[in-house]
């Protein structure tokens, strides 16, 4: 079941999302957080850091698993998701780096790395709450529109539209990696709770399609309609095409 909450702007969306994540951390200090990258969750991380600095949050026992990573990027590359997570969250709070996990994009053996990652999530007891953003084509993690839903962590070929959308972070489109390791749709669906954040008018069409259209692997996020605990927090612009 999907519950949709409207926030008036990006800041309010970020605060609401951070509130939900912080409630999870307070209720279960050693919880497993599934984390996401992209521009959307940056404000959520900033808010968590602010509350940590005020003494309201303690990450010392928190464990994390990230959704995805570009294949072939070194951790020191400022476009790697490993780098992103350290920059926006891990290096700013008292989390134990040993408790943080991002797929290893530098492992050339895709099958080996994806298998390791999937087993790691299982060994942690699964994800308590998975934070998600939403791609313009409906992707979650790096699960691109496809003929079927992927069960497990796997290696994907990024679509032209994703390369196009993400090139703003790289020197040119040619520098965007063509592949990524990502949790599968099945991996994401096994999370106990899901929290999806989305903002901006450019996402309004895909929000309506994903949450009010047919469930299809051509719109990967549409599968969330079949999860029993999903919260979507969108700003007014992103929710402007939701049927009322
Ligand atoms: C990226 C990430 C996704 C993210 C999406 C949207 O490709 N792999 O996890 O949700 O794109 O990004 P943004 O929030 O910048 O729009």
PDB file of C-alpha atoms and ligand atoms in Angstrom:
ATOM      1  CA  UNK A   1       0.000   0.000   0.000  1.00  0.00           C
ATOM      2  CA  UNK A   2       1.302   3.418  -0.944  1.00  0.00           C
ATOM      3  CA  UNK A   3       0.661   6.425   1.256  1.00  0.00           C
ATOM      4  CA  UNK A   4       1.408   9.709  -0.442  1.00  0.00           C
ATOM      5  CA  UNK A   5       2.206  12.843   1.545  1.00  0.00           C
ATOM      6  CA  UNK A   6       2.510  16.254  -0.012  1.00  0.00           C
ATOM      7  CA  UNK A   7       5.163  18.722   1.077  1.00  0.00           C
ATOM      8  CA  UNK A   8       5.028  22.322  -0.050  1.00  0.00           C
ATOM      9  CA  UNK A   9       8.614  22.403  -1.249  1.00  0.00           C
ATOM     10  CA  UNK A  10      11.955  20.564  -1.339  1.00  0.00           C
ATOM     11  CA  UNK A  11      12.866  21.617   2.197  1.00  0.00           C
ATOM     12  CA  UNK A  12       9.636  20.357   3.693  1.00  0.00           C
ATOM     13  CA  UNK A  13       9.929  17.096   1.717  1.00  0.00           C
ATOM     14  CA  UNK A  14      13.450  16.638   3.111  1.00  0.00           C
ATOM     15  CA  UNK A  15      12.378  17.350   6.692  1.00  0.00           C
ATOM     16  CA  UNK A  16       9.480  14.903   6.532  1.00  0.00           C
ATOM     17  CA  UNK A  17      11.698  12.178   5.080  1.00  0.00           C
ATOM     18  CA  UNK A  18      14.397  12.825   7.690  1.00  0.00           C
ATOM     19  CA  UNK A  19      11.744  12.639  10.408  1.00  0.00           C
ATOM     20  CA  UNK A  20      10.713   9.176   9.266  1.00  0.00           C
ATOM     21  CA  UNK A  21      14.327   7.963   9.083  1.00  0.00           C
ATOM     22  CA  UNK A  22      15.149   9.424  12.476  1.00  0.00           C
ATOM     23  CA  UNK A  23      12.080   7.772  14.027  1.00  0.00           C
ATOM     24  CA  UNK A  24      13.409   4.463  12.685  1.00  0.00           C
ATOM     25  CA  UNK A  25      16.835   5.110  14.236  1.00  0.00           C
ATOM     26  CA  UNK A  26      15.297   6.044  17.591  1.00  0.00           C
ATOM     27  CA  UNK A  27      12.992   3.020  17.647  1.00  0.00           C
ATOM     28  CA  UNK A  28      15.738   0.600  16.586  1.00  0.00           C
ATOM     29  CA  UNK A  29      19.233   2.049  17.130  1.00  0.00           C
ATOM     30  CA  UNK A  30      20.891  -0.873  15.305  1.00  0.00           C
ATOM     31  CA  UNK A  31      18.538  -0.731  12.322  1.00  0.00           C
ATOM     32  CA  UNK A  32      19.569  -1.405   8.728  1.00  0.00           C
ATOM     33  CA  UNK A  33      18.974   1.653   6.566  1.00  0.00           C
ATOM     34  CA  UNK A  34      18.841   1.202   2.811  1.00  0.00           C
ATOM     35  CA  UNK A  35      20.214   4.396   1.311  1.00  0.00           C
ATOM     36  CA  UNK A  36      19.990   6.159  -2.022  1.00  0.00           C
ATOM     37  CA  UNK A  37      21.998   8.689  -3.992  1.00  0.00           C
ATOM     38  CA  UNK A  38      20.949  11.270  -6.587  1.00  0.00           C
ATOM     39  CA  UNK A  39      20.144  14.911  -5.985  1.00  0.00           C
ATOM     40  CA  UNK A  40      16.753  14.297  -4.337  1.00  0.00           C
ATOM     41  CA  UNK A  41      17.899  12.819  -0.975  1.00  0.00           C
ATOM     42  CA  UNK A  42      20.678  15.375  -0.365  1.00  0.00           C
ATOM     43  CA  UNK A  43      18.359  17.610   1.692  1.00  0.00           C
ATOM     44  CA  UNK A  44      17.226  14.594   3.725  1.00  0.00           C
ATOM     45  CA  UNK A  45      20.851  13.791   4.602  1.00  0.00           C
ATOM     46  CA  UNK A  46      21.554  17.445   5.455  1.00  0.00           C
ATOM     47  CA  UNK A  47      18.604  17.421   7.855  1.00  0.00           C
ATOM     48  CA  UNK A  48      19.768  14.198   9.530  1.00  0.00           C
ATOM     49  CA  UNK A  49      23.235  15.702   9.967  1.00  0.00           C
ATOM     50  CA  UNK A  50      21.711  18.822  11.550  1.00  0.00           C
ATOM     51  CA  UNK A  51      19.767  16.745  14.078  1.00  0.00           C
ATOM     52  CA  UNK A  52      22.868  14.631  14.771  1.00  0.00           C
ATOM     53  CA  UNK A  53      24.847  17.813  15.461  1.00  0.00           C
ATOM     54  CA  UNK A  54      22.150  18.977  17.871  1.00  0.00           C
ATOM     55  CA  UNK A  55      22.535  15.718  19.765  1.00  0.00           C
ATOM     56  CA  UNK A  56      19.149  14.324  18.752  1.00  0.00           C
ATOM     57  CA  UNK A  57      20.398  11.371  16.702  1.00  0.00           C
ATOM     58  CA  UNK A  58      22.957   8.660  17.296  1.00  0.00           C
ATOM     59  CA  UNK A  59      24.281   6.639  14.362  1.00  0.00           C
ATOM     60  CA  UNK A  60      26.786   4.600  16.374  1.00  0.00           C
ATOM     61  CA  UNK A  61      24.911   1.324  15.918  1.00  0.00           C
ATOM     62  CA  UNK A  62      23.202   2.054  12.598  1.00  0.00           C
ATOM     63  CA  UNK A  63      24.056  -0.155   9.619  1.00  0.00           C
ATOM     64  CA  UNK A  64      23.566   0.891   6.017  1.00  0.00           C
ATOM     65  CA  UNK A  65      23.364  -0.678   2.580  1.00  0.00           C
ATOM     66  CA  UNK A  66      23.255   1.467  -0.527  1.00  0.00           C
ATOM     67  CA  UNK A  67      21.160   0.692  -3.544  1.00  0.00           C
ATOM     68  CA  UNK A  68      23.708   0.906  -6.290  1.00  0.00           C
ATOM     69  CA  UNK A  69      27.117   1.909  -7.638  1.00  0.00           C
ATOM     70  CA  UNK A  70      28.568   2.695 -11.048  1.00  0.00           C
ATOM     71  CA  UNK A  71      30.643  -0.151 -12.433  1.00  0.00           C
ATOM     72  CA  UNK A  72      34.294   0.720 -12.849  1.00  0.00           C
ATOM     73  CA  UNK A  73      34.486   3.930 -10.783  1.00  0.00           C
ATOM     74  CA  UNK A  74      37.103   4.043  -8.049  1.00  0.00           C
ATOM     75  CA  UNK A  75      35.876   5.018  -4.595  1.00  0.00           C
ATOM     76  CA  UNK A  76      38.040   8.112  -4.767  1.00  0.00           C
ATOM     77  CA  UNK A  77      36.219   9.288  -7.895  1.00  0.00           C
ATOM     78  CA  UNK A  78      33.948  12.115  -6.771  1.00  0.00           C
ATOM     79  CA  UNK A  79      31.130  10.724  -8.930  1.00  0.00           C
ATOM     80  CA  UNK A  80      31.147   7.319  -7.294  1.00  0.00           C
ATOM     81  CA  UNK A  81      28.240   6.643  -4.994  1.00  0.00           C
ATOM     82  CA  UNK A  82      30.734   5.574  -2.320  1.00  0.00           C
ATOM     83  CA  UNK A  83      32.201   9.085  -2.448  1.00  0.00           C
ATOM     84  CA  UNK A  84      28.735  10.672  -2.479  1.00  0.00           C
ATOM     85  CA  UNK A  85      27.636   8.830   0.666  1.00  0.00           C
ATOM     86  CA  UNK A  86      30.788   9.795   2.565  1.00  0.00           C
ATOM     87  CA  UNK A  87      30.481  13.391   1.469  1.00  0.00           C
ATOM     88  CA  UNK A  88      26.782  13.812   2.253  1.00  0.00           C
ATOM     89  CA  UNK A  89      26.327  11.595   5.294  1.00  0.00           C
ATOM     90  CA  UNK A  90      28.891   9.100   6.554  1.00  0.00           C
ATOM     91  CA  UNK A  91      31.737  11.549   7.190  1.00  0.00           C
ATOM     92  CA  UNK A  92      29.388  13.974   8.962  1.00  0.00           C
ATOM     93  CA  UNK A  93      27.853  11.701  11.619  1.00  0.00           C
ATOM     94  CA  UNK A  94      29.111   9.141  14.144  1.00  0.00           C
ATOM     95  CA  UNK A  95      28.416   6.107  11.974  1.00  0.00           C
ATOM     96  CA  UNK A  96      31.021   3.338  12.060  1.00  0.00           C
ATOM     97  CA  UNK A  97      32.415   3.141   8.504  1.00  0.00           C
ATOM     98  CA  UNK A  98      32.608  -0.646   8.961  1.00  0.00           C
ATOM     99  CA  UNK A  99      28.801  -0.651   9.199  1.00  0.00           C
ATOM    100  CA  UNK A 100      28.317   1.095   5.850  1.00  0.00           C
ATOM    101  CA  UNK A 101      28.010  -0.806   2.584  1.00  0.00           C
ATOM    102  CA  UNK A 102      27.995   0.235  -1.048  1.00  0.00           C
ATOM    103  CA  UNK A 103      28.393  -2.246  -3.929  1.00  0.00           C
ATOM    104  CA  UNK A 104      32.046  -2.393  -4.991  1.00  0.00           C
ATOM    105  CA  UNK A 105      32.100  -0.890  -8.475  1.00  0.00           C
ATOM    106  CA  UNK A 106      35.768  -1.752  -8.855  1.00  0.00           C
ATOM    107  CA  UNK A 107      35.154  -5.515  -8.629  1.00  0.00           C
ATOM    108  CA  UNK A 108      35.368  -6.589 -12.267  1.00  0.00           C
ATOM    109  CA  UNK A 109      33.589  -9.890 -11.649  1.00  0.00           C
ATOM    110  CA  UNK A 110      29.987  -8.641 -11.730  1.00  0.00           C
ATOM    111  CA  UNK A 111      28.413 -11.930 -10.772  1.00  0.00           C
ATOM    112  CA  UNK A 112      30.707 -12.367  -7.789  1.00  0.00           C
ATOM    113  CA  UNK A 113      30.116  -8.844  -6.469  1.00  0.00           C
ATOM    114  CA  UNK A 114      26.337  -8.948  -6.938  1.00  0.00           C
ATOM    115  CA  UNK A 115      26.108 -12.324  -5.231  1.00  0.00           C
ATOM    116  CA  UNK A 116      28.269 -11.059  -2.331  1.00  0.00           C
ATOM    117  CA  UNK A 117      26.087  -7.975  -1.936  1.00  0.00           C
ATOM    118  CA  UNK A 118      22.824  -9.874  -1.970  1.00  0.00           C
ATOM    119  CA  UNK A 119      24.145 -12.310   0.651  1.00  0.00           C
ATOM    120  CA  UNK A 120      25.429  -9.444   2.764  1.00  0.00           C
ATOM    121  CA  UNK A 121      21.947  -7.873   2.912  1.00  0.00           C
ATOM    122  CA  UNK A 122      20.451 -11.228   3.907  1.00  0.00           C
ATOM    123  CA  UNK A 123      23.098 -11.720   6.590  1.00  0.00           C
ATOM    124  CA  UNK A 124      22.205  -8.326   8.078  1.00  0.00           C
ATOM    125  CA  UNK A 125      18.616  -9.503   8.487  1.00  0.00           C
ATOM    126  CA  UNK A 126      17.247  -7.452   5.615  1.00  0.00           C
ATOM    127  CA  UNK A 127      16.585  -3.740   5.272  1.00  0.00           C
ATOM    128  CA  UNK A 128      14.356  -2.052   7.875  1.00  0.00           C
ATOM    129  CA  UNK A 129      13.668   1.016   5.774  1.00  0.00           C
ATOM    130  CA  UNK A 130      14.755   1.658   2.213  1.00  0.00           C
ATOM    131  CA  UNK A 131      15.089   5.240   1.013  1.00  0.00           C
ATOM    132  CA  UNK A 132      14.466   5.680  -2.725  1.00  0.00           C
ATOM    133  CA  UNK A 133      14.572   8.416  -5.314  1.00  0.00           C
ATOM    134  CA  UNK A 134      12.798   8.120  -8.648  1.00  0.00           C
ATOM    135  CA  UNK A 135      14.419   8.250 -12.088  1.00  0.00           C
ATOM    136  CA  UNK A 136      12.731  10.169 -14.898  1.00  0.00           C
ATOM    137  CA  UNK A 137      11.940   6.888 -16.634  1.00  0.00           C
ATOM    138  CA  UNK A 138      10.633   5.302 -13.438  1.00  0.00           C
ATOM    139  CA  UNK A 139      13.862   3.607 -12.425  1.00  0.00           C
ATOM    140  CA  UNK A 140      14.561   2.827  -8.761  1.00  0.00           C
ATOM    141  CA  UNK A 141      18.129   2.164  -7.768  1.00  0.00           C
ATOM    142  CA  UNK A 142      19.460   1.536 -11.263  1.00  0.00           C
ATOM    143  CA  UNK A 143      16.652  -0.831 -12.258  1.00  0.00           C
ATOM    144  CA  UNK A 144      15.910   0.516 -15.696  1.00  0.00           C
ATOM    145  CA  UNK A 145      12.706  -0.173 -17.650  1.00  0.00           C
ATOM    146  CA  UNK A 146      12.943  -3.796 -18.762  1.00  0.00           C
ATOM    147  CA  UNK A 147      10.973  -6.786 -19.940  1.00  0.00           C
ATOM    148  CA  UNK A 148      10.878  -8.285 -16.443  1.00  0.00           C
ATOM    149  CA  UNK A 149      11.560  -7.353 -12.812  1.00  0.00           C
ATOM    150  CA  UNK A 150      15.052  -8.351 -11.621  1.00  0.00           C
ATOM    151  CA  UNK A 151      14.991 -10.456  -8.458  1.00  0.00           C
ATOM    152  CA  UNK A 152      18.447  -9.779  -7.082  1.00  0.00           C
ATOM    153  CA  UNK A 153      21.458  -7.494  -7.123  1.00  0.00           C
ATOM    154  CA  UNK A 154      22.734  -7.497 -10.690  1.00  0.00           C
ATOM    155  CA  UNK A 155      24.736  -5.608 -13.282  1.00  0.00           C
ATOM    156  CA  UNK A 156      22.716  -3.288 -15.550  1.00  0.00           C
ATOM    157  CA  UNK A 157      23.328  -1.410 -18.773  1.00  0.00           C
ATOM    158  CA  UNK A 158      22.238   2.167 -18.205  1.00  0.00           C
ATOM    159  CA  UNK A 159      19.752   3.588 -20.698  1.00  0.00           C
ATOM    160  CA  UNK A 160      20.522   6.624 -22.839  1.00  0.00           C
ATOM    161  CA  UNK A 161      17.974   8.669 -20.872  1.00  0.00           C
ATOM    162  CA  UNK A 162      19.712   7.881 -17.576  1.00  0.00           C
ATOM    163  CA  UNK A 163      23.143   8.657 -19.025  1.00  0.00           C
ATOM    164  CA  UNK A 164      21.672  11.902 -20.338  1.00  0.00           C
ATOM    165  CA  UNK A 165      20.100  12.758 -16.937  1.00  0.00           C
ATOM    166  CA  UNK A 166      23.273  11.960 -15.009  1.00  0.00           C
ATOM    167  CA  UNK A 167      25.798  13.584 -17.344  1.00  0.00           C
ATOM    168  CA  UNK A 168      25.343  16.877 -15.506  1.00  0.00           C
ATOM    169  CA  UNK A 169      27.584  15.477 -12.781  1.00  0.00           C
ATOM    170  CA  UNK A 170      30.360  14.433 -15.180  1.00  0.00           C
ATOM    171  CA  UNK A 171      32.653  16.390 -17.506  1.00  0.00           C
ATOM    172  CA  UNK A 172      30.728  15.001 -20.491  1.00  0.00           C
ATOM    173  CA  UNK A 173      28.209  12.276 -21.390  1.00  0.00           C
ATOM    174  CA  UNK A 174      31.155  10.130 -22.535  1.00  0.00           C
ATOM    175  CA  UNK A 175      32.464  10.057 -18.975  1.00  0.00           C
ATOM    176  CA  UNK A 176      29.266   8.568 -17.520  1.00  0.00           C
ATOM    177  CA  UNK A 177      29.825   4.863 -16.851  1.00  0.00           C
ATOM    178  CA  UNK A 178      27.670   2.624 -19.053  1.00  0.00           C
ATOM    179  CA  UNK A 179      26.964   0.028 -16.392  1.00  0.00           C
ATOM    180  CA  UNK A 180      26.123  -0.192 -12.713  1.00  0.00           C
ATOM    181  CA  UNK A 181      25.601  -2.756  -9.967  1.00  0.00           C
ATOM    182  CA  UNK A 182      22.197  -2.369  -8.368  1.00  0.00           C
ATOM    183  CA  UNK A 183      19.939  -4.073  -5.877  1.00  0.00           C
ATOM    184  CA  UNK A 184      17.228  -5.860  -7.834  1.00  0.00           C
ATOM    185  CA  UNK A 185      13.553  -4.994  -7.699  1.00  0.00           C
ATOM    186  CA  UNK A 186      13.164  -8.135  -5.578  1.00  0.00           C
ATOM    187  CA  UNK A 187      15.878  -6.915  -3.181  1.00  0.00           C
ATOM    188  CA  UNK A 188      14.107  -3.563  -2.823  1.00  0.00           C
ATOM    189  CA  UNK A 189      10.699  -5.196  -2.376  1.00  0.00           C
ATOM    190  CA  UNK A 190      12.062  -7.304   0.513  1.00  0.00           C
ATOM    191  CA  UNK A 191      12.720  -4.133   2.561  1.00  0.00           C
ATOM    192  CA  UNK A 192      10.276  -3.942   5.468  1.00  0.00           C
ATOM    193  CA  UNK A 193       9.394  -0.315   4.739  1.00  0.00           C
ATOM    194  CA  UNK A 194      10.028   1.925   1.777  1.00  0.00           C
ATOM    195  CA  UNK A 195      10.339   5.712   1.772  1.00  0.00           C
ATOM    196  CA  UNK A 196      10.449   7.379  -1.639  1.00  0.00           C
ATOM    197  CA  UNK A 197      11.254  11.066  -2.042  1.00  0.00           C
ATOM    198  CA  UNK A 198      10.502  12.983  -5.203  1.00  0.00           C
ATOM    199  CA  UNK A 199      10.461  16.641  -6.133  1.00  0.00           C
ATOM    200  CA  UNK A 200      10.066  18.940  -9.094  1.00  0.00           C
ATOM    201  CA  UNK A 201       7.712  19.317 -12.015  1.00  0.00           C
ATOM    202  CA  UNK A 202       9.927  17.195 -14.279  1.00  0.00           C
ATOM    203  CA  UNK A 203       8.923  14.123 -12.234  1.00  0.00           C
ATOM    204  CA  UNK A 204       5.141  14.828 -12.198  1.00  0.00           C
ATOM    205  CA  UNK A 205       4.334  12.554 -15.167  1.00  0.00           C
ATOM    206  CA  UNK A 206       6.373   9.630 -13.906  1.00  0.00           C
ATOM    207  CA  UNK A 207       4.896   9.924 -10.393  1.00  0.00           C
ATOM    208  CA  UNK A 208       1.356   9.641 -11.818  1.00  0.00           C
ATOM    209  CA  UNK A 209       2.375   6.745 -14.072  1.00  0.00           C
ATOM    210  CA  UNK A 210       4.296   4.810 -11.417  1.00  0.00           C
ATOM    211  CA  UNK A 211       1.764   5.026  -8.603  1.00  0.00           C
ATOM    212  CA  UNK A 212      -1.537   5.257 -10.481  1.00  0.00           C
ATOM    213  CA  UNK A 213      -0.807   3.394 -13.712  1.00  0.00           C
ATOM    214  CA  UNK A 214      -0.486  -0.329 -14.410  1.00  0.00           C
ATOM    215  CA  UNK A 215       2.215  -2.310 -12.627  1.00  0.00           C
ATOM    216  CA  UNK A 216       4.781  -3.106 -15.303  1.00  0.00           C
ATOM    217  CA  UNK A 217       8.557  -3.651 -15.502  1.00  0.00           C
ATOM    218  CA  UNK A 218       8.529  -0.902 -18.143  1.00  0.00           C
ATOM    219  CA  UNK A 219       7.939   1.455 -15.177  1.00  0.00           C
ATOM    220  CA  UNK A 220      10.072  -0.220 -12.488  1.00  0.00           C
ATOM    221  CA  UNK A 221       8.758   1.911  -9.578  1.00  0.00           C
ATOM    222  CA  UNK A 222       5.188   0.759 -10.341  1.00  0.00           C
ATOM    223  CA  UNK A 223       5.946  -2.515  -8.504  1.00  0.00           C
ATOM    224  CA  UNK A 224       5.885  -0.510  -5.255  1.00  0.00           C
ATOM    225  CA  UNK A 225       2.077  -0.604  -5.542  1.00  0.00           C
ATOM    226  CA  UNK A 226       2.412  -4.247  -4.448  1.00  0.00           C
ATOM    227  CA  UNK A 227       4.502  -3.498  -1.332  1.00  0.00           C
ATOM    228  CA  UNK A 228       2.547  -3.245   1.898  1.00  0.00           C
ATOM    229  CA  UNK A 229       4.399  -0.326   3.514  1.00  0.00           C
ATOM    230  CA  UNK A 230       5.433   2.454   1.160  1.00  0.00           C
ATOM    231  CA  UNK A 231       5.482   6.148   1.975  1.00  0.00           C
ATOM    232  CA  UNK A 232       5.968   8.618  -0.859  1.00  0.00           C
ATOM    233  CA  UNK A 233       6.830  12.179   0.057  1.00  0.00           C
ATOM    234  CA  UNK A 234       6.607  14.541  -2.859  1.00  0.00           C
ATOM    235  CA  UNK A 235       6.620  18.277  -3.190  1.00  0.00           C
ATOM    236  CA  UNK A 236       3.576  19.964  -4.763  1.00  0.00           C
ATOM    237  CA  UNK A 237       5.201  20.126  -8.188  1.00  0.00           C
ATOM    238  CA  UNK A 238       6.007  16.396  -8.309  1.00  0.00           C
ATOM    239  CA  UNK A 239       2.494  15.510  -7.120  1.00  0.00           C
ATOM    240  CA  UNK A 240       0.733  17.960  -9.451  1.00  0.00           C
ATOM    241  CA  UNK A 241      -0.470  15.228 -11.838  1.00  0.00           C
ATOM    242  CA  UNK A 242      -1.618  12.749  -9.217  1.00  0.00           C
ATOM    243  CA  UNK A 243      -5.341  12.013  -9.657  1.00  0.00           C
ATOM    244  CA  UNK A 244      -7.343  13.620  -6.818  1.00  0.00           C
TER     245      UNK A 244
HETATM  246  C1  LIG B   1      20.135   7.957 -10.248  1.00  0.00           C
HETATM  247  C2  LIG B   1      20.175   6.934  -9.094  1.00  0.00           C
HETATM  248  C3  LIG B   1      18.816   6.730  -8.477  1.00  0.00           C
HETATM  249  C4  LIG B   1      18.140   8.068  -8.322  1.00  0.00           C
HETATM  250  C5  LIG B   1      17.827   8.657  -9.676  1.00  0.00           C
HETATM  251  C6  LIG B   1      17.182  10.030  -9.639  1.00  0.00           C
HETATM  252  O1  LIG B   1      20.455   7.453 -11.490  1.00  0.00           O
HETATM  253  N1  LIG B   1      20.755   5.664  -9.407  1.00  0.00           N
HETATM  254  O2  LIG B   1      18.950   6.055  -7.232  1.00  0.00           O
HETATM  255  O3  LIG B   1      16.921   7.930  -7.621  1.00  0.00           O
HETATM  256  O4  LIG B   1      18.957   8.647 -10.523  1.00  0.00           O
HETATM  257  O5  LIG B   1      18.134  11.018  -9.375  1.00  0.00           O
HETATM  258  P1  LIG B   1      17.784  12.479  -8.944  1.00  0.00           P
HETATM  259  O6  LIG B   1      17.329  12.394  -7.535  1.00  0.00           O
HETATM  260  O7  LIG B   1      19.058  13.235  -9.082  1.00  0.00           O
HETATM  261  O8  LIG B   1      16.706  12.947  -9.864  1.00  0.00           O
END
